[in-house]
């Protein structure tokens, strides 16, 4: 695989009220796309407004990070939500973020599910269809950021929505190319050096070593770093510097 550029995205706006989980201002000086929490797993109106303003100021693309309605569980608990209800909630979240993105002089450029919803739509066609329906309800044909080979991407493509593949620098993979569940030991890569090395390898070759030692193709156009990781800002800077040192341009996919 020959690649000349890569997008660097991070989950931002993940706070609520006085609670702050991510260093949004500093991360927005490093990443090229911002997955902004829309109030269902984290975030609130003031946070969305602030992050959108900062993103537009720095030329960072704004993405709606939609989730199950699960503030207490940070959107990481699997939930059985009827498809019509989930579609409405996805549209609701995108619409809320769009107000603040437009007010800042920008717009919502793409959609990415979060947490349990992200993992669910890899295999669940019903829930994947609900996410796509929710996007279509907004009247915008927004690109969908997600895991290569997912049901979400297959459904989005059938509906005529652009799809963008991503890889995770700080998450372990199974031999099947899915993310290792967070409850399993070794699911999160905590060694900064390993994260940097994996980032460059995935971006340059499209291959990563799974938790069991096999090689897995990832074919990513965007690379994700989690904003809630300890030392996230310093790590993001190291990853970007390493990507650029390898000859890649770090730029948004939209």
Coordinates of N, CA and C in Angstrom, one line a residue:
X1 N 0.8 -1.2 0.0 CA 0.0 0.0 0.0 C 0.9 1.2 0.0
X2 N 0.6 2.2 -0.9 CA 1.3 3.4 -1.0 C 0.4 4.6 -0.5
X3 N 0.9 5.2 0.6 CA 0.1 6.3 1.1 C 1.0 7.6 1.3
X4 N 0.4 8.7 1.0 CA 1.2 10.0 1.1 C 0.7 10.8 2.2
X5 N -0.6 10.6 2.7 CA -1.1 11.4 3.8 C -2.0 10.5 4.7
X6 N -2.2 11.0 5.9 CA -3.0 10.4 6.9 C -3.7 11.4 7.7
X7 N -5.0 11.1 8.1 CA -5.7 12.0 9.0 C -5.4 11.5 10.5
X8 N -5.4 12.5 11.4 CA -5.2 12.1 12.8 C -6.4 12.7 13.6
X9 N -7.2 11.7 14.1 CA -8.4 12.1 14.9 C -8.4 11.8 16.3
X10 N -9.1 12.5 17.1 CA -9.2 12.2 18.6 C -10.6 12.5 19.1
X11 N -11.0 11.8 20.1 CA -12.3 12.1 20.8 C -12.2 13.3 21.7
X12 N -13.0 14.3 21.5 CA -12.9 15.5 22.2 C -14.2 16.0 22.8
X13 N -14.2 16.9 23.7 CA -15.4 17.4 24.3 C -16.0 16.5 25.3
X14 N -15.2 15.6 25.8 CA -15.7 14.5 26.7 C -15.6 15.0 28.1
X15 N -16.5 15.9 28.4 CA -16.7 16.4 29.8 C -18.1 16.6 30.0
X16 N -18.5 17.1 31.2 CA -19.9 17.4 31.5 C -19.9 18.4 32.6
X17 N -20.5 19.6 32.4 CA -20.5 20.6 33.4 C -19.1 21.1 33.8
X18 N -18.8 21.0 35.1 CA -17.4 21.4 35.5 C -16.4 20.3 35.3
X19 N -16.8 19.1 34.9 CA -15.9 18.0 34.8 C -15.2 18.0 33.4
X20 N -13.9 17.9 33.4 CA -13.2 17.9 32.1 C -12.3 16.7 32.0
X21 N -12.5 15.9 30.9 CA -11.8 14.7 30.8 C -10.6 14.9 29.7
X22 N -10.9 15.7 28.7 CA -9.9 15.8 27.6 C -9.4 17.2 27.6
X23 N -8.1 17.3 27.2 CA -7.4 18.7 27.0 C -7.7 19.1 25.6
X24 N -8.9 19.6 25.4 CA -9.4 19.9 24.0 C -8.5 21.0 23.4
X25 N -8.2 22.0 24.1 CA -7.4 23.1 23.4 C -6.0 22.6 22.9
X26 N -5.3 21.8 23.7 CA -4.0 21.4 23.3 C -4.1 20.3 22.2
X27 N -5.1 19.4 22.3 CA -5.2 18.4 21.3 C -5.6 19.0 20.0
X28 N -6.4 20.0 20.0 CA -6.8 20.7 18.7 C -5.6 21.4 18.0
X29 N -4.5 21.5 18.7 CA -3.3 22.0 18.0 C -2.5 20.9 17.3
X30 N -2.9 19.6 17.5 CA -2.2 18.5 17.0 C -3.0 17.7 15.9
X31 N -4.3 17.4 16.3 CA -5.1 16.6 15.4 C -5.7 17.3 14.2
X32 N -6.2 16.6 13.2 CA -6.7 17.3 12.0 C -8.3 17.1 12.0
X33 N -8.8 16.1 12.8 CA -10.2 15.9 12.9 C -10.6 15.6 14.3
X34 N -11.7 16.3 14.7 CA -12.1 16.2 16.1 C -13.5 15.5 16.2
X35 N -13.5 14.3 16.9 CA -14.8 13.6 17.2 C -15.4 14.2 18.4
X36 N -16.4 15.0 18.2 CA -16.9 15.8 19.4 C -18.1 15.1 20.0
X37 N -18.0 14.8 21.3 CA -19.1 14.2 22.0 C -20.4 15.1 21.9
X38 N -21.5 14.5 21.7 CA -22.8 15.2 21.4 C -23.8 15.2 22.6
X39 N -23.3 14.9 23.8 CA -24.2 14.9 25.0 C -24.8 13.7 25.4
X40 N -24.6 12.5 24.7 CA -25.2 11.3 25.1 C -24.3 10.4 25.9
X41 N -23.0 10.4 25.6 CA -22.0 9.6 26.4 C -21.2 10.6 27.2
X42 N -21.1 11.9 26.8 CA -20.3 12.9 27.4 C -20.6 14.2 26.7
X43 N -20.2 15.3 27.2 CA -20.4 16.6 26.5 C -21.7 17.2 26.9
X44 N -21.8 18.5 26.7 CA -23.0 19.3 27.0 C -23.0 20.5 26.0
X45 N -24.0 21.3 26.1 CA -24.1 22.4 25.1 C -22.9 23.4 25.2
X46 N -22.5 23.8 26.4 CA -21.4 24.7 26.5 C -20.1 24.1 26.0
X47 N -19.9 22.8 26.3 CA -18.7 22.2 25.8 C -18.6 22.0 24.3
X48 N -19.8 21.6 23.7 CA -19.8 21.5 22.3 C -19.6 22.9 21.6
X49 N -20.1 23.9 22.2 CA -19.9 25.3 21.6 C -18.5 25.7 21.7
X50 N -17.8 25.4 22.8 CA -16.4 25.8 23.0 C -15.5 25.0 22.1
X51 N -15.7 23.7 22.0 CA -14.9 22.9 21.1 C -15.0 23.2 19.7
X52 N -16.2 23.5 19.2 CA -16.5 23.8 17.8 C -15.8 25.1 17.5
X53 N -15.8 26.1 18.4 CA -15.2 27.4 18.1 C -13.7 27.2 18.0
X54 N -13.1 26.4 18.9 CA -11.6 26.1 18.9 C -11.2 25.4 17.6
X55 N -12.1 24.4 17.3 CA -11.8 23.6 16.1 C -11.7 24.5 14.8
X56 N -12.8 25.3 14.6 CA -12.8 26.2 13.5 C -11.6 27.1 13.5
X57 N -11.3 27.7 14.6 CA -10.2 28.6 14.7 C -8.9 27.9 14.3
X58 N -8.7 26.6 14.5 CA -7.5 25.9 14.2 C -7.5 25.2 12.9
X59 N -8.7 25.3 12.2 CA -8.8 24.6 10.9 C -9.0 23.1 11.1
X60 N -9.5 22.6 12.2 CA -9.7 21.2 12.4 C -11.1 20.8 12.1
X61 N -11.3 19.7 11.3 CA -12.7 19.3 10.9 C -13.4 18.8 12.1
X62 N -14.7 19.1 12.1 CA -15.6 18.7 13.2 C -16.4 17.5 12.9
X63 N -16.3 16.4 13.7 CA -17.1 15.2 13.5 C -18.1 15.0 14.7
X64 N -19.3 14.5 14.4 CA -20.3 14.2 15.4 C -20.0 12.8 15.9
X65 N -19.6 12.7 17.2 CA -19.4 11.4 17.8 C -20.7 11.0 18.5
X66 N -21.5 10.1 17.9 CA -22.8 9.8 18.4 C -22.7 8.5 19.2
X67 N -23.6 8.4 20.1 CA -23.5 7.3 21.1 C -24.9 6.8 21.6
X68 N -24.9 5.7 22.3 CA -26.1 5.4 23.1 C -26.3 6.4 24.2
X69 N -27.5 6.5 24.6 CA -27.8 7.5 25.7 C -27.3 6.9 27.0
X70 N -26.0 7.2 27.4 CA -25.4 6.5 28.5 C -24.3 7.3 29.2
X71 N -24.7 8.4 29.8 CA -23.8 9.3 30.5 C -23.1 8.6 31.6
X72 N -23.8 7.8 32.4 CA -23.2 7.1 33.6 C -22.2 6.1 33.2
X73 N -22.4 5.5 32.0 CA -21.4 4.4 31.6 C -20.5 4.9 30.5
X74 N -20.5 6.2 30.2 CA -19.6 6.8 29.2 C -19.8 6.2 27.9
X75 N -21.0 5.7 27.6 CA -21.3 5.1 26.3 C -20.7 3.8 26.0
X76 N -20.1 3.2 27.1 CA -19.4 1.9 26.8 C -20.1 0.7 27.3
X77 N -21.4 0.9 27.6 CA -22.3 -0.3 28.0 C -23.2 -0.6 26.8
X78 N -23.2 -1.9 26.5 CA -24.0 -2.3 25.3 C -25.5 -2.1 25.7
X79 N -26.3 -1.6 24.8 CA -27.7 -1.3 25.1 C -28.5 -1.8 23.9
X80 N -29.7 -2.3 24.1 CA -30.6 -2.7 23.1 C -31.7 -1.6 22.8
X81 N -31.4 -0.8 21.9 CA -32.2 0.4 21.5 C -33.0 0.1 20.2
X82 N -34.3 0.2 20.2 CA -35.0 -0.1 19.0 C -34.5 0.8 17.9
X83 N -34.5 0.2 16.7 CA -33.8 0.9 15.5 C -34.4 2.3 15.2
X84 N -35.7 2.4 15.3 CA -36.3 3.7 15.0 C -36.0 4.8 16.1
X85 N -35.9 4.3 17.3 CA -35.4 5.2 18.4 C -34.0 5.6 18.3
X86 N -33.1 4.7 17.9 CA -31.7 4.9 17.7 C -31.5 5.9 16.6
X87 N -32.2 5.7 15.5 CA -32.1 6.6 14.3 C -32.4 8.0 14.7
X88 N -33.5 8.2 15.5 CA -33.9 9.5 15.9 C -32.8 10.2 16.8
X89 N -32.3 9.3 17.7 CA -31.3 9.8 18.7 C -30.0 10.2 18.0
X90 N -29.6 9.5 16.9 CA -28.4 9.8 16.1 C -28.6 11.2 15.4
X91 N -29.8 11.3 14.8 CA -30.1 12.6 14.1 C -30.1 13.7 15.1
X92 N -30.7 13.5 16.3 CA -30.7 14.5 17.4 C -29.3 15.0 17.8
X93 N -28.4 14.0 17.9 CA -27.1 14.4 18.3 C -26.3 15.2 17.3
X94 N -26.5 14.7 16.0 CA -25.8 15.5 14.9 C -26.4 16.9 14.8
X95 N -27.7 17.0 14.9 CA -28.3 18.3 14.8 C -27.9 19.2 15.9
X96 N -27.7 18.7 17.1 CA -27.3 19.6 18.2 C -25.9 20.1 18.0
X97 N -25.0 19.2 17.5 CA -23.6 19.7 17.3 C -23.6 20.6 16.1
X98 N -24.4 20.4 15.1 CA -24.4 21.2 13.9 C -24.7 22.7 14.2
X99 N -25.6 22.9 15.2 CA -25.9 24.3 15.6 C -24.7 25.1 16.0
X100 N -23.9 24.4 16.8 CA -22.7 25.1 17.4 C -21.6 25.1 16.3
X101 N -21.5 24.1 15.5 CA -20.5 24.2 14.4 C -20.8 25.3 13.4
X102 N -22.0 25.5 13.1 CA -22.4 26.6 12.2 C -22.2 28.0 12.8
X103 N -22.5 28.0 14.1 CA -22.3 29.3 14.8 C -20.9 29.7 14.9
X104 N -20.0 28.7 14.8 CA -18.5 29.0 14.9 C -18.0 29.3 13.5
X105 N -18.8 29.1 12.5 CA -18.4 29.4 11.1 C -17.9 28.1 10.4
X106 N -18.3 27.0 10.9 CA -17.9 25.7 10.3 C -19.2 24.8 10.1
X107 N -19.0 23.5 10.2 CA -20.1 22.6 10.0 C -19.7 21.2 10.4
X108 N -20.6 20.3 10.6 CA -20.3 18.9 10.9 C -19.8 18.3 9.6
X109 N -18.6 17.7 9.6 CA -18.0 17.2 8.4 C -18.1 15.7 8.2
X110 N -18.4 15.0 9.3 CA -18.5 13.5 9.3 C -19.2 13.0 10.6
X111 N -19.4 11.7 10.6 CA -20.1 11.1 11.8 C -19.2 9.9 12.2
X112 N -19.0 9.7 13.5 CA -18.4 8.5 14.0 C -19.1 8.0 15.3
X113 N -19.5 6.8 15.3 CA -20.1 6.2 16.6 C -19.1 6.1 17.6
X114 N -19.5 6.1 18.9 CA -18.6 6.0 20.0 C -18.9 4.7 20.8
X115 N -17.8 4.2 21.4 CA -17.9 3.2 22.4 C -18.6 1.9 22.0
X116 N -19.6 1.6 22.9 CA -20.4 0.3 22.6 C -21.1 0.4 21.3
X117 N -21.6 1.5 20.9 CA -22.3 1.7 19.6 C -21.3 1.4 18.4
X118 N -20.1 1.9 18.6 CA -19.0 1.7 17.5 C -18.8 0.2 17.3
X119 N -18.6 -0.5 18.5 CA -18.3 -1.9 18.4 C -19.6 -2.7 17.9
X120 N -20.7 -2.3 18.3 CA -22.0 -3.0 17.9 C -22.2 -3.0 16.4
X121 N -22.0 -1.8 15.8 CA -22.3 -1.7 14.4 C -21.2 -2.3 13.5
X122 N -20.2 -2.9 14.1 CA -19.3 -3.7 13.3 C -20.0 -4.9 12.7
X123 N -20.8 -5.5 13.6 CA -21.5 -6.8 13.2 C -23.0 -6.7 13.1
X124 N -23.6 -5.8 13.8 CA -25.1 -5.7 13.9 C -25.7 -4.9 12.8
X125 N -26.3 -5.6 11.8 CA -26.9 -4.9 10.7 C -28.0 -3.9 11.0
X126 N -28.8 -4.4 12.0 CA -30.0 -3.6 12.4 C -29.6 -2.2 13.0
X127 N -28.6 -2.3 14.0 CA -28.1 -1.1 14.6 C -27.3 -0.2 13.6
X128 N -26.6 -0.9 12.7 CA -25.8 -0.1 11.7 C -26.8 0.6 10.8
X129 N -27.9 0.0 10.4 CA -28.9 0.6 9.6 C -29.5 1.8 10.3
X130 N -29.7 1.7 11.6 CA -30.3 2.8 12.4 C -29.4 4.0 12.4
X131 N -28.1 3.8 12.5 CA -27.1 4.9 12.5 C -27.2 5.6 11.2
X132 N -27.2 4.8 10.1 CA -27.2 5.4 8.8 C -28.5 6.1 8.5
X133 N -29.6 5.6 9.0 CA -30.9 6.3 8.9 C -30.9 7.6 9.6
X134 N -30.3 7.6 10.8 CA -30.2 8.8 11.6 C -29.4 9.9 10.8
X135 N -28.3 9.5 10.2 CA -27.5 10.4 9.4 C -28.4 11.0 8.2
X136 N -29.1 10.1 7.5 CA -29.9 10.6 6.4 C -31.1 11.5 6.9
X137 N -31.5 11.3 8.1 CA -32.6 12.2 8.6 C -32.2 13.6 8.7
X138 N -30.9 13.8 8.8 CA -30.4 15.2 9.0 C -30.4 16.0 7.6
X139 N -30.6 15.2 6.5 CA -30.6 15.8 5.2 C -29.3 16.0 4.6
X140 N -28.2 15.6 5.3 CA -26.8 15.7 4.9 C -26.3 14.3 4.6
X141 N -25.5 14.2 3.5 CA -24.8 13.0 3.2 C -23.4 12.9 3.7
X142 N -23.3 12.8 5.0 CA -22.1 12.9 5.8 C -21.2 11.6 5.7
X143 N -19.9 11.8 5.5 CA -19.1 10.6 5.6 C -19.1 9.9 6.9
X144 N -18.9 8.6 6.9 CA -19.0 7.8 8.1 C -17.6 7.2 8.4
X145 N -17.1 7.5 9.6 CA -15.8 7.1 10.0 C -16.0 5.8 10.9
X146 N -15.3 4.7 10.5 CA -15.5 3.5 11.2 C -14.4 2.4 10.9
X147 N -14.7 1.2 11.4 CA -13.7 0.1 11.2 C -13.9 -0.5 9.8
X148 N -12.7 -0.8 9.2 CA -12.8 -1.4 7.9 C -13.6 -2.7 7.9
X149 N -14.4 -3.0 6.9 CA -15.2 -4.2 6.8 C -16.4 -4.3 7.7
X150 N -16.8 -3.2 8.4 CA -17.9 -3.2 9.3 C -19.2 -3.2 8.6
X151 N -20.3 -3.7 9.3 CA -21.6 -3.6 8.7 C -22.0 -2.1 8.5
X152 N -21.5 -1.3 9.4 CA -21.8 0.1 9.3 C -21.4 0.7 7.9
X153 N -20.2 0.4 7.6 CA -19.7 0.8 6.3 C -20.4 0.2 5.1
X154 N -20.7 -1.0 5.2 CA -21.5 -1.7 4.1 C -22.8 -1.1 3.9
X155 N -23.5 -0.8 5.0 CA -24.8 -0.2 5.0 C -24.8 1.3 4.5
X156 N -23.7 2.0 5.0 CA -23.6 3.4 4.5 C -23.3 3.5 3.0
X157 N -22.5 2.6 2.5 CA -22.2 2.6 1.1 C -23.5 2.3 0.3
X158 N -24.3 1.4 0.7 CA -25.5 1.1 0.0 C -26.5 2.3 0.0
X159 N -26.4 3.1 1.0 CA -27.2 4.3 1.1 C -26.6 5.5 0.4
X160 N -25.4 5.3 -0.2 CA -24.7 6.4 -0.9 C -23.9 7.3 -0.1
X161 N -23.6 6.9 1.2 CA -22.8 7.8 2.0 C -21.3 7.4 1.9
X162 N -20.4 8.4 1.9 CA -19.0 8.1 1.8 C -18.6 7.4 3.1
X163 N -17.6 6.5 3.0 CA -17.1 5.9 4.2 C -15.6 6.1 4.3
X164 N -15.1 6.2 5.5 CA -13.7 6.5 5.8 C -13.2 5.5 6.8
X165 N -12.2 4.7 6.5 CA -11.7 3.7 7.4 C -10.7 4.3 8.4
X166 N -10.7 3.7 9.6 CA -9.8 4.2 10.6 C -9.1 3.1 11.3
X167 N -8.0 3.4 11.9 CA -7.2 2.4 12.8 C -7.0 3.1 14.1
X168 N -6.7 2.3 15.1 CA -6.5 2.8 16.5 C -5.0 2.6 16.9
X169 N -4.3 3.7 17.2 CA -2.9 3.6 17.5 C -2.8 3.0 18.9
X170 N -3.7 3.2 19.8 CA -3.6 2.8 21.2 C -4.5 1.6 21.6
X171 N -5.1 0.9 20.7 CA -5.9 -0.2 21.0 C -5.4 -1.5 20.3
X172 N -5.5 -2.6 21.0 CA -5.1 -3.9 20.5 C -6.2 -4.5 19.6
X173 N -5.7 -5.3 18.6 CA -6.6 -5.9 17.6 C -6.7 -7.4 17.8
X174 N -7.9 -7.9 17.4 CA -8.0 -9.4 17.3 C -7.5 -9.8 16.0
X175 N -7.4 -11.1 15.8 CA -6.9 -11.7 14.6 C -7.9 -11.4 13.4
X176 N -9.2 -11.1 13.8 CA -10.2 -10.9 12.8 C -10.2 -9.4 12.4
X177 N -9.4 -8.6 13.0 CA -9.3 -7.2 12.7 C -10.3 -6.3 13.4
X178 N -10.9 -6.8 14.5 CA -11.7 -6.0 15.4 C -11.0 -5.6 16.6
X179 N -11.5 -4.7 17.4 CA -10.8 -4.2 18.6 C -11.0 -5.2 19.7
X180 N -9.9 -5.5 20.5 CA -10.0 -6.3 21.6 C -10.9 -5.6 22.7
X181 N -11.9 -6.3 23.3 CA -12.7 -5.7 24.3 C -11.9 -5.1 25.4
X182 N -12.3 -3.9 25.9 CA -11.6 -3.2 26.9 C -11.4 -4.0 28.2
X183 N -12.4 -4.9 28.5 CA -12.3 -5.7 29.7 C -11.2 -6.7 29.7
X184 N -10.7 -7.0 28.5 CA -9.6 -8.0 28.3 C -8.3 -7.4 28.5
X185 N -7.4 -8.1 29.2 CA -6.0 -7.7 29.4 C -5.3 -7.4 28.1
X186 N -4.6 -6.3 28.1 CA -3.9 -5.9 26.9 C -4.6 -5.2 25.8
X187 N -5.9 -4.9 26.1 CA -6.8 -4.2 25.1 C -6.3 -2.8 24.8
X188 N -5.7 -2.1 25.8 CA -5.3 -0.7 25.6 C -3.7 -0.7 25.6
X189 N -3.1 -0.1 24.6 CA -1.7 -0.1 24.5 C -1.2 1.2 25.3
X190 N -0.5 0.9 26.4 CA -0.1 2.0 27.3 C 1.3 2.5 27.1
X191 N 2.1 1.7 26.4 CA 3.5 2.1 26.2 C 3.6 3.2 25.1
X192 N 4.0 4.4 25.4 CA 4.0 5.5 24.3 C 4.9 5.1 23.1
X193 N 6.0 4.5 23.4 CA 6.9 4.1 22.3 C 6.2 3.1 21.3
X194 N 5.5 2.2 21.9 CA 4.7 1.2 21.1 C 3.6 1.8 20.3
X195 N 2.9 2.8 20.9 CA 1.9 3.5 20.2 C 2.4 4.3 19.0
X196 N 3.6 4.9 19.2 CA 4.2 5.7 18.1 C 4.6 4.7 17.0
X197 N 5.2 3.6 17.3 CA 5.7 2.7 16.3 C 4.6 2.1 15.6
X198 N 3.5 1.7 16.3 CA 2.3 1.1 15.6 C 1.6 2.1 14.7
X199 N 1.6 3.4 15.1 CA 1.0 4.4 14.3 C 1.7 4.6 12.9
X200 N 3.0 4.6 12.9 CA 3.7 4.7 11.7 C 3.5 3.5 10.8
X201 N 3.6 2.3 11.5 CA 3.4 1.1 10.7 C 2.1 1.0 10.1
X202 N 1.0 1.3 10.8 CA -0.3 1.2 10.3 C -0.5 2.2 9.1
X203 N 0.0 3.4 9.3 CA -0.2 4.5 8.3 C 0.6 4.2 7.0
X204 N 1.8 3.6 7.2 CA 2.7 3.4 6.0 C 2.4 2.1 5.3
X205 N 2.0 1.0 6.1 CA 1.9 -0.3 5.5 C 0.5 -0.9 5.5
X206 N -0.4 -0.3 6.4 CA -1.8 -0.8 6.5 C -1.8 -2.1 7.2
X207 N -0.8 -2.4 8.0 CA -0.8 -3.7 8.7 C -0.5 -3.5 10.2
X208 N -1.1 -4.2 11.1 CA -0.8 -4.2 12.5 C -0.7 -5.6 13.0
X209 N 0.1 -5.8 14.1 CA 0.2 -7.1 14.7 C -0.9 -7.2 15.8
X210 N -1.7 -8.3 15.7 CA -2.8 -8.5 16.6 C -2.3 -8.9 17.9
X211 N -3.2 -9.0 18.9 CA -2.8 -9.4 20.3 C -2.3 -10.8 20.3
X212 N -2.7 -11.6 19.4 CA -2.2 -13.0 19.4 C -1.0 -13.2 18.5
X213 N -0.5 -12.1 17.9 CA 0.7 -12.2 17.1 C 0.6 -12.3 15.6
X214 N -0.6 -12.4 15.1 CA -0.8 -12.4 13.7 C -0.8 -11.1 13.0
X215 N -0.5 -11.0 11.7 CA -0.6 -9.7 11.0 C -2.0 -9.5 10.5
X216 N -2.5 -8.2 10.7 CA -3.9 -7.9 10.4 C -3.9 -6.6 9.5
X217 N -4.6 -6.7 8.4 CA -4.7 -5.5 7.5 C -5.7 -4.5 8.1
X218 N -5.3 -3.2 8.1 CA -6.2 -2.2 8.7 C -6.7 -1.1 7.7
X219 N -5.9 -0.9 6.6 CA -6.3 0.0 5.5 C -7.0 1.3 6.0
X220 N -6.3 2.0 6.8 CA -6.8 3.2 7.4 C -6.5 4.5 6.7
X221 N -7.5 5.3 6.5 CA -7.4 6.7 6.0 C -7.2 7.7 7.2
X222 N -7.7 7.2 8.4 CA -7.6 8.1 9.6 C -7.1 7.3 10.7
X223 N -6.3 7.9 11.6 CA -5.7 7.2 12.7 C -6.2 7.9 14.0
X224 N -6.8 7.1 14.9 CA -7.4 7.6 16.1 C -6.5 7.5 17.3
X225 N -6.5 8.6 18.1 CA -5.9 8.6 19.4 C -7.0 9.0 20.4
X226 N -7.0 8.3 21.6 CA -8.0 8.6 22.5 C -7.6 9.8 23.4
X227 N -8.5 10.8 23.5 CA -8.2 12.0 24.2 C -8.2 11.8 25.7
X228 N -8.8 10.7 26.2 CA -8.8 10.5 27.6 C -7.7 9.6 28.1
X229 N -6.7 9.3 27.2 CA -5.6 8.5 27.6 C -4.6 9.4 28.5
X230 N -4.1 8.9 29.6 CA -3.1 9.7 30.3 C -2.0 10.2 29.4
X231 N -1.6 11.5 29.5 CA -0.6 12.0 28.7 C -0.9 12.1 27.2
X232 N -2.2 12.2 26.9 CA -2.7 12.2 25.5 C -2.1 13.3 24.7
X233 N -1.9 14.5 25.2 CA -1.4 15.5 24.3 C 0.1 15.3 23.9
X234 N 0.9 14.9 24.9 CA 2.3 14.6 24.6 C 2.4 13.4 23.6
X235 N 1.6 12.4 23.8 CA 1.6 11.2 22.9 C 1.1 11.6 21.5
X236 N 0.1 12.4 21.4 CA -0.4 12.9 20.1 C 0.7 13.6 19.4
X237 N 1.4 14.5 20.1 CA 2.5 15.2 19.4 C 3.6 14.3 18.9
X238 N 3.9 13.3 19.7 CA 4.9 12.3 19.3 C 4.5 11.5 18.1
X239 N 3.2 11.1 18.1 CA 2.7 10.4 16.9 C 2.7 11.2 15.7
X240 N 2.3 12.5 15.8 CA 2.3 13.4 14.6 C 3.7 13.6 14.1
X241 N 4.6 13.9 15.0 CA 6.0 14.1 14.6 C 6.6 12.9 13.9
X242 N 6.3 11.7 14.4 CA 6.8 10.5 13.8 C 6.2 10.2 12.4
X243 N 4.9 10.5 12.3 CA 4.2 10.3 11.0 C 4.8 11.3 9.9
X244 N 5.1 12.5 10.3 CA 5.6 13.5 9.4 C 7.1 13.1 9.1
X245 N 7.8 12.6 10.1 CA 9.2 12.2 9.9 C 9.3 11.1 8.9
X246 N 8.3 10.2 8.9 CA 8.2 9.1 8.0 C 7.9 9.5 6.5
X247 N 7.6 10.8 6.3 CA 7.3 11.2 5.0 C 5.8 11.4 4.7
X248 N 5.0 11.3 5.7 CA 3.5 11.4 5.5 C 3.1 12.8 5.8
X249 N 2.1 13.3 5.0 CA 1.4 14.6 5.4 C 0.3 14.2 6.3
X250 N 0.2 15.0 7.4 CA -0.9 14.8 8.3 C -2.0 15.8 8.0
X251 N -3.1 15.4 7.4 CA -4.1 16.3 6.9 C -5.5 15.6 7.0
X252 N -6.6 16.4 7.1 CA -7.9 15.9 7.3 C -8.4 15.2 6.1
X253 N -9.2 14.2 6.2 CA -9.7 13.4 5.1 C -10.9 14.1 4.4
X254 N -11.4 15.1 5.0 CA -12.5 15.9 4.3 C -12.1 17.4 4.4

